[in-house]
Coordinates of C-alpha atoms in Angstrom, one line a residue:
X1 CA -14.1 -29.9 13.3
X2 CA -14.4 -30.5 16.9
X3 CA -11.4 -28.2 18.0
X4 CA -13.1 -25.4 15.4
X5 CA -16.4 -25.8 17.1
X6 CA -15.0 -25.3 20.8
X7 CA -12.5 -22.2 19.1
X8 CA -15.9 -20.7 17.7
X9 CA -17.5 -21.2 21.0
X10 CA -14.7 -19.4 23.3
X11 CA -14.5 -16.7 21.0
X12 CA -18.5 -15.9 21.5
X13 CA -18.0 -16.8 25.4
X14 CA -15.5 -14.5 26.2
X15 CA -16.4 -11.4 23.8
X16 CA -20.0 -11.8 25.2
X17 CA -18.9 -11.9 28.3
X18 CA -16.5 -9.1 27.8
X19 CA -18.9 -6.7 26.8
X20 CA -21.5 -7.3 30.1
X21 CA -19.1 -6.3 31.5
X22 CA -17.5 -2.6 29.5
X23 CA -20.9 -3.0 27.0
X24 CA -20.3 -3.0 23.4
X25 CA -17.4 -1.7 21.0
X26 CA -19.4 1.0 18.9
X27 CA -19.1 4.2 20.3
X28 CA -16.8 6.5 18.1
X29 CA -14.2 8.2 20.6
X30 CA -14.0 12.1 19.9
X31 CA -10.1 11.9 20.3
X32 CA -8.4 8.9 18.6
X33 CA -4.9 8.6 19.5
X34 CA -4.5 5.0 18.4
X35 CA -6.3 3.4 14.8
X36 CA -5.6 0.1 14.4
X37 CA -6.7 -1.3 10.5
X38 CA -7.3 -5.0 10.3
X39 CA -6.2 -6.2 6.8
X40 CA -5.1 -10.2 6.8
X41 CA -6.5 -11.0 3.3
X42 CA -3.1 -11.2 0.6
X43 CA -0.6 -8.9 -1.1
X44 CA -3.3 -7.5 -3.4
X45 CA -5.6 -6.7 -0.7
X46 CA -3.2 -4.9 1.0
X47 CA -2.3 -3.1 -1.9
X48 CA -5.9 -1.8 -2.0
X49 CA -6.0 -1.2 1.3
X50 CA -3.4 2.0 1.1
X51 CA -6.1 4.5 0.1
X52 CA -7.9 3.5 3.3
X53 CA -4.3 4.4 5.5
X54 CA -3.9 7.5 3.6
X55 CA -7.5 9.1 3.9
X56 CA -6.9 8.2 8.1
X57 CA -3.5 9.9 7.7
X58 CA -5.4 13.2 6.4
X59 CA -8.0 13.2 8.6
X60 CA -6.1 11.9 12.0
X61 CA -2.4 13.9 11.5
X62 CA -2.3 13.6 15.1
X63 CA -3.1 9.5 15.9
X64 CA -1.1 6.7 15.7
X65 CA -2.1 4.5 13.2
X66 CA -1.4 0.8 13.5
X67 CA -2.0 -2.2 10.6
X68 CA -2.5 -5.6 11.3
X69 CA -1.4 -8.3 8.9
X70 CA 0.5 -10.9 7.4
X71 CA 4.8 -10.7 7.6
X72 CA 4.6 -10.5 4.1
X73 CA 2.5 -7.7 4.3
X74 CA 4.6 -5.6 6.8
X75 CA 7.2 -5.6 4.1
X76 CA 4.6 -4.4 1.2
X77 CA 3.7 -1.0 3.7
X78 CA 7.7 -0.7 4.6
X79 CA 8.5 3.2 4.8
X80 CA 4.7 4.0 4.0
X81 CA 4.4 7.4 5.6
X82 CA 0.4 6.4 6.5
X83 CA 1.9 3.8 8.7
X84 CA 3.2 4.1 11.8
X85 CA 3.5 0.9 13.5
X86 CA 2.7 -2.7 12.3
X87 CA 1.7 -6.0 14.3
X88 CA 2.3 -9.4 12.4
X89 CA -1.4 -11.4 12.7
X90 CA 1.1 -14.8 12.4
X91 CA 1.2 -15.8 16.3
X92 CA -1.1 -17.1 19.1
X93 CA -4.5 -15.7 19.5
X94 CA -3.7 -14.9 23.0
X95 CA -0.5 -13.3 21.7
X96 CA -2.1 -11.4 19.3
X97 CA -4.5 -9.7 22.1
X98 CA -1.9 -9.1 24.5
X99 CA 0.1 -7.3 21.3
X100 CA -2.9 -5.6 20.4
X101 CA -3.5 -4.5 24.3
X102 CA -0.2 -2.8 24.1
X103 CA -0.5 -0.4 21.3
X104 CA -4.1 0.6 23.1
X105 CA -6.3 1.3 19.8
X106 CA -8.8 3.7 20.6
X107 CA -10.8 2.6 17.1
X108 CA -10.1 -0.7 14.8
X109 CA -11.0 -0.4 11.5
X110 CA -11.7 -3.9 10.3
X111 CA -11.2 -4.2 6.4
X112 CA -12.3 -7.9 5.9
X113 CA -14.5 -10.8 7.9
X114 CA -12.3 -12.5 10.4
X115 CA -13.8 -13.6 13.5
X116 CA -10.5 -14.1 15.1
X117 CA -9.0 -10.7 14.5
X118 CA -12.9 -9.1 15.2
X119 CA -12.4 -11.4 18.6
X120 CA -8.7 -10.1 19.3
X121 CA -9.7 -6.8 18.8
X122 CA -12.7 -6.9 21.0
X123 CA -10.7 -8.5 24.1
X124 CA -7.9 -6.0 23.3
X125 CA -10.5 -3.5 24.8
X126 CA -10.4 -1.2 21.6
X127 CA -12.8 1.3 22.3
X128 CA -14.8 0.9 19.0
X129 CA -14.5 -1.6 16.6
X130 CA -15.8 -1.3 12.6
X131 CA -16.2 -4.0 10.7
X132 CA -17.5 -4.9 7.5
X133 CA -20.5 -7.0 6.4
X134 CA -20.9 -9.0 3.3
X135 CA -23.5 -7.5 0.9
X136 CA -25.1 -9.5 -2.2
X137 CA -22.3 -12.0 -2.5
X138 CA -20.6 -15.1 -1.2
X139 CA -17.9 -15.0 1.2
X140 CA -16.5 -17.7 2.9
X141 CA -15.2 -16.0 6.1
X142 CA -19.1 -14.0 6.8
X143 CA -19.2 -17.4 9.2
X144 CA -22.6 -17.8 12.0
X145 CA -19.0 -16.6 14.4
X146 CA -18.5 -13.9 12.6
X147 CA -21.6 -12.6 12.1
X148 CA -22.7 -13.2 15.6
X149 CA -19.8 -11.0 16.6
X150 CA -21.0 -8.4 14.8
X151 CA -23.3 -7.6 16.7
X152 CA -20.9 -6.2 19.4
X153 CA -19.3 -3.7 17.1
X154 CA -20.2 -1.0 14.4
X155 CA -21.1 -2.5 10.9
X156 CA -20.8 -1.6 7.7
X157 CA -22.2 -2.7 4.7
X158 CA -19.6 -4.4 2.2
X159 CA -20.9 -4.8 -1.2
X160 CA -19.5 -7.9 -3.5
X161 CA -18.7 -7.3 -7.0
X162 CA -17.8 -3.3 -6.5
X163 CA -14.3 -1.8 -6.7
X164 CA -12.7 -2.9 -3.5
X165 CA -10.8 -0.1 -2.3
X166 CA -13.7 1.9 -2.4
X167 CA -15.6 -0.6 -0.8
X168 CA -12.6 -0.5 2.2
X169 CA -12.8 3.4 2.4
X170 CA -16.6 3.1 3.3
X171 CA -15.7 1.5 6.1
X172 CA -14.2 5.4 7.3
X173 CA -17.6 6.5 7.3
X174 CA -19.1 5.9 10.9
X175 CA -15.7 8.0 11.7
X176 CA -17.0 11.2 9.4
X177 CA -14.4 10.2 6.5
X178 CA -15.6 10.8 3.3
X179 CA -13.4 9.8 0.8
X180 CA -13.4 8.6 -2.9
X181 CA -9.7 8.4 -3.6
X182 CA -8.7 4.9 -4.7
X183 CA -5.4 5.6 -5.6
X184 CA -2.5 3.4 -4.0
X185 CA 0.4 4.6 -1.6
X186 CA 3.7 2.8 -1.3
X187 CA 7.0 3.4 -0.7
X188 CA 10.8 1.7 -1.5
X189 CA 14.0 2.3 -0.9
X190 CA 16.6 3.8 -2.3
X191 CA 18.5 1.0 -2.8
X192 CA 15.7 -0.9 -4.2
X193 CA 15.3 2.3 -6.8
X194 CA 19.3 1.4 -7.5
X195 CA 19.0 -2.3 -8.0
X196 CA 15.9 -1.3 -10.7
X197 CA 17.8 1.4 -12.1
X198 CA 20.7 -2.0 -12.8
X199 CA 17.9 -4.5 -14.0
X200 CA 16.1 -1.8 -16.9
X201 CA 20.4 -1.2 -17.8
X202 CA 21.3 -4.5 -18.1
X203 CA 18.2 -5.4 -20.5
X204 CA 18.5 -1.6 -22.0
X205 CA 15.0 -0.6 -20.9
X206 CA 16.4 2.7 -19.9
X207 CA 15.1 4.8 -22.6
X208 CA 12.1 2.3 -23.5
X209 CA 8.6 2.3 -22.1
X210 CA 7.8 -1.1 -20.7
X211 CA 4.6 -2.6 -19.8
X212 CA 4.8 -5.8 -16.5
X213 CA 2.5 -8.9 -16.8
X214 CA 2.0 -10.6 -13.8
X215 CA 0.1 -13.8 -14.8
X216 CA -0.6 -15.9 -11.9
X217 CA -2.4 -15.0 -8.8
X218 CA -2.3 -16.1 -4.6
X219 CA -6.2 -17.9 -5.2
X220 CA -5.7 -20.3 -8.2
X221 CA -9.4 -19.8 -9.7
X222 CA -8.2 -16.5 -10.8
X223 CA -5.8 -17.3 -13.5
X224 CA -6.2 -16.9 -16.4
X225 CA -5.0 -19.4 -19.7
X226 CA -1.2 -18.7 -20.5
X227 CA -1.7 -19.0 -24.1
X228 CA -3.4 -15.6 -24.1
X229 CA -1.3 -13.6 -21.7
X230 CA 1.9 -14.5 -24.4
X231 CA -0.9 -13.3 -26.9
X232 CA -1.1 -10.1 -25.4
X233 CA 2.3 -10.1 -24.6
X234 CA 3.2 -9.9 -28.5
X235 CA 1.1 -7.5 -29.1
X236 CA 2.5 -5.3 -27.1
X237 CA 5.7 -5.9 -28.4
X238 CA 4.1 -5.0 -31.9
X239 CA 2.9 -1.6 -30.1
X240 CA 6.6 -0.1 -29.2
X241 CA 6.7 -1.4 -25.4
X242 CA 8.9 -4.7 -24.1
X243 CA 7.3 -6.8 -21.8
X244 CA 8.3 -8.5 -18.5
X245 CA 7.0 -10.9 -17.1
X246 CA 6.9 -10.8 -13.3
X247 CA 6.6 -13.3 -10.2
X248 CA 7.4 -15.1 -7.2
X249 CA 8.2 -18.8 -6.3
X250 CA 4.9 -19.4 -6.2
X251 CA 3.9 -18.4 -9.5
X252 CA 6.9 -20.6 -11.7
X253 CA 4.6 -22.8 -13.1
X254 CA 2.1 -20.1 -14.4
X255 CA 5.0 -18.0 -15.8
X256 CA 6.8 -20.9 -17.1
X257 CA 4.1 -21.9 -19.3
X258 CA 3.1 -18.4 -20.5
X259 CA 6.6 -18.3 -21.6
X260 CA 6.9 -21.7 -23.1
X261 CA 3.3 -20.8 -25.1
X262 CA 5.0 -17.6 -26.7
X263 CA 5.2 -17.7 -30.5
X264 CA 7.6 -14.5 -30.7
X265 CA 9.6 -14.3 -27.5
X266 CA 11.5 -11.5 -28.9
X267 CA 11.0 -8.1 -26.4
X268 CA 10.0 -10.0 -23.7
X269 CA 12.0 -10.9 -20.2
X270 CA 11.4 -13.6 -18.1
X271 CA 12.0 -11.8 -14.5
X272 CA 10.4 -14.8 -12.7
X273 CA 12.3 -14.5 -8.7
X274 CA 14.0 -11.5 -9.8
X275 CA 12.8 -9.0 -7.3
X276 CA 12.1 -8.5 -3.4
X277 CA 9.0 -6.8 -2.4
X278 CA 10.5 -3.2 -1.8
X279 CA 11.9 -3.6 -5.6
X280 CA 9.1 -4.7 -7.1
X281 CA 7.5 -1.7 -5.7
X282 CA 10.0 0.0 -7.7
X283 CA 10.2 -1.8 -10.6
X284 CA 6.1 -1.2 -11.0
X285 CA 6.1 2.8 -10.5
X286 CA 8.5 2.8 -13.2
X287 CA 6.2 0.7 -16.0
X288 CA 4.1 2.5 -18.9
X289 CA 1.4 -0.1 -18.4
X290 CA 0.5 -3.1 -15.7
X291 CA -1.2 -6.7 -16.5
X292 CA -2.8 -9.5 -14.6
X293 CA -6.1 -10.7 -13.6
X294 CA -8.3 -9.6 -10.4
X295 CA -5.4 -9.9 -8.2

């Protein structure tokens, strides 16, 4: 707690400080050459994040834009046209500003409350920072830090409970983007689109239509009882599509025992550790229909 308290307490020294000295991060540049999005919540919040990469990309053909996250992350957005450049959030806070510093963001885009990225990006002198604040809900990360931060940068209202990638693209509105398109862009490879291509062959999915239940999820309070994703399961089989059931090391046990609580396994394929990232991008565009709970 003690090492927390002192972290908390450089962060507001030296931002503070900072901006006595250059004044606050809030004035919108009229040429951005560099956008820098902050996204370091999980996989499915990176997932959401795409529309908010793709409106940028339309409105800035000309900038550079930049997204910092997780290494598992970086692999999610490989060969994302919206994407030109990605910094992994997984190093030294001082690392992280001096890799920040490099890529000279003219505007970061903060997508969720993280007082050490909003700090990074402040000391990485980007010329205005946005960042989102909690509305009408509880969030763990909306800490006194954070929101004493904010008052050094451009806020914008985030409200709990509403669809979050539209929720992410208001954050593009102190920049003059409008924008209510919540559909997601990714990209695989081509050899990803092969090794798919082998997996729906080898299980003669070819000519079928398919639906994917993924039925775990990264925050635990999320999941949902297995007994009633094999129920839906079956009655999808009953309904002309097989079923497979998707996930990652992680998520064994919750596969496991949705398999293990189906009645009438018949039609459905266990691809538990199956697939990378880039082929379960590939694997998903090709489904008829996609399950899980809010992840």
């Amino acid at each position: 707690m003690r090492s927390l308290f002192f972290r908390n307490l450089f962060f507001l020294g030296a931002c503070y400080s900072y901006a006595f000295v250059r004044g606050k991060a809030q004035q919108v540049p009229e040429r951005a050459h560099t956008i820098l999005v902050i996204q370091t919540a999980k996989l499915g919040d990176m997932v959401c994040s795409t529309p908010v990469l793709h409106a940028l990309r339309s409105a800035h053909t000309a900038s550079r834009i930049i997204v910092a996250g997780s290494a598992l992350n970086r692999e999610l957005l490989a060969l994302n046209r919206d994407v030109d450049g990605y910094i992994s959030t997984e190093k030294t806070f001082f690392g992280l500003v001096r890799e920040i510093r490099t890529v000279h963001p003219d505007i970061a885009v903060m997508l969720n409350p993280d007082s050490s990225m909003l700090a990074s990006a402040f000391l990485a002198r980007a010329r205005c920072i946005i960042a989102p604040q909690i509305m009408n809900g509880y969030c763990p990360f909306m800490t006194k830090t954070y929101r004493t931060l904010l008052r050094l940068v451009k806020t914008v209202p985030h409200r709990m409970e509403h669809y979050a990638p539209g929720e992410y693209l208001r954050m593009l509105g102190p920049l003059g983007i409008s924008s209510t398109d919540t559909r997601k862009y990714l990209a695989y490879s081509d050899e990803a689109d092969r090794s798919t291509r082998a997996f729906l062959q080898a299980h003669n999915l070819v000519e079928k239509k398919f639906a994917v239940i993924s039925p775990s999820a990264g925050n635990k309070i999320k999941n949902w009882p297995a007994d009633r994703f094999a129920r839906i399961a079956e009655q999808l089989v009953t309904k002309g599509l097989a079923v497979v059931v998707i996930g990652g090391s992680r998520d064994a046990d919750e596969v496991e025992a949705m398999m293990a609580a189906l009645k009438k396994p018949e039609g459905i394929v266990n691809a538990l550790g199956v697939f990378t990232i880039d082929e379960l991008k590939a694997f998903i565009a090709r489904a008829a229909l996609f399950v899980a709970v809010d992840t």
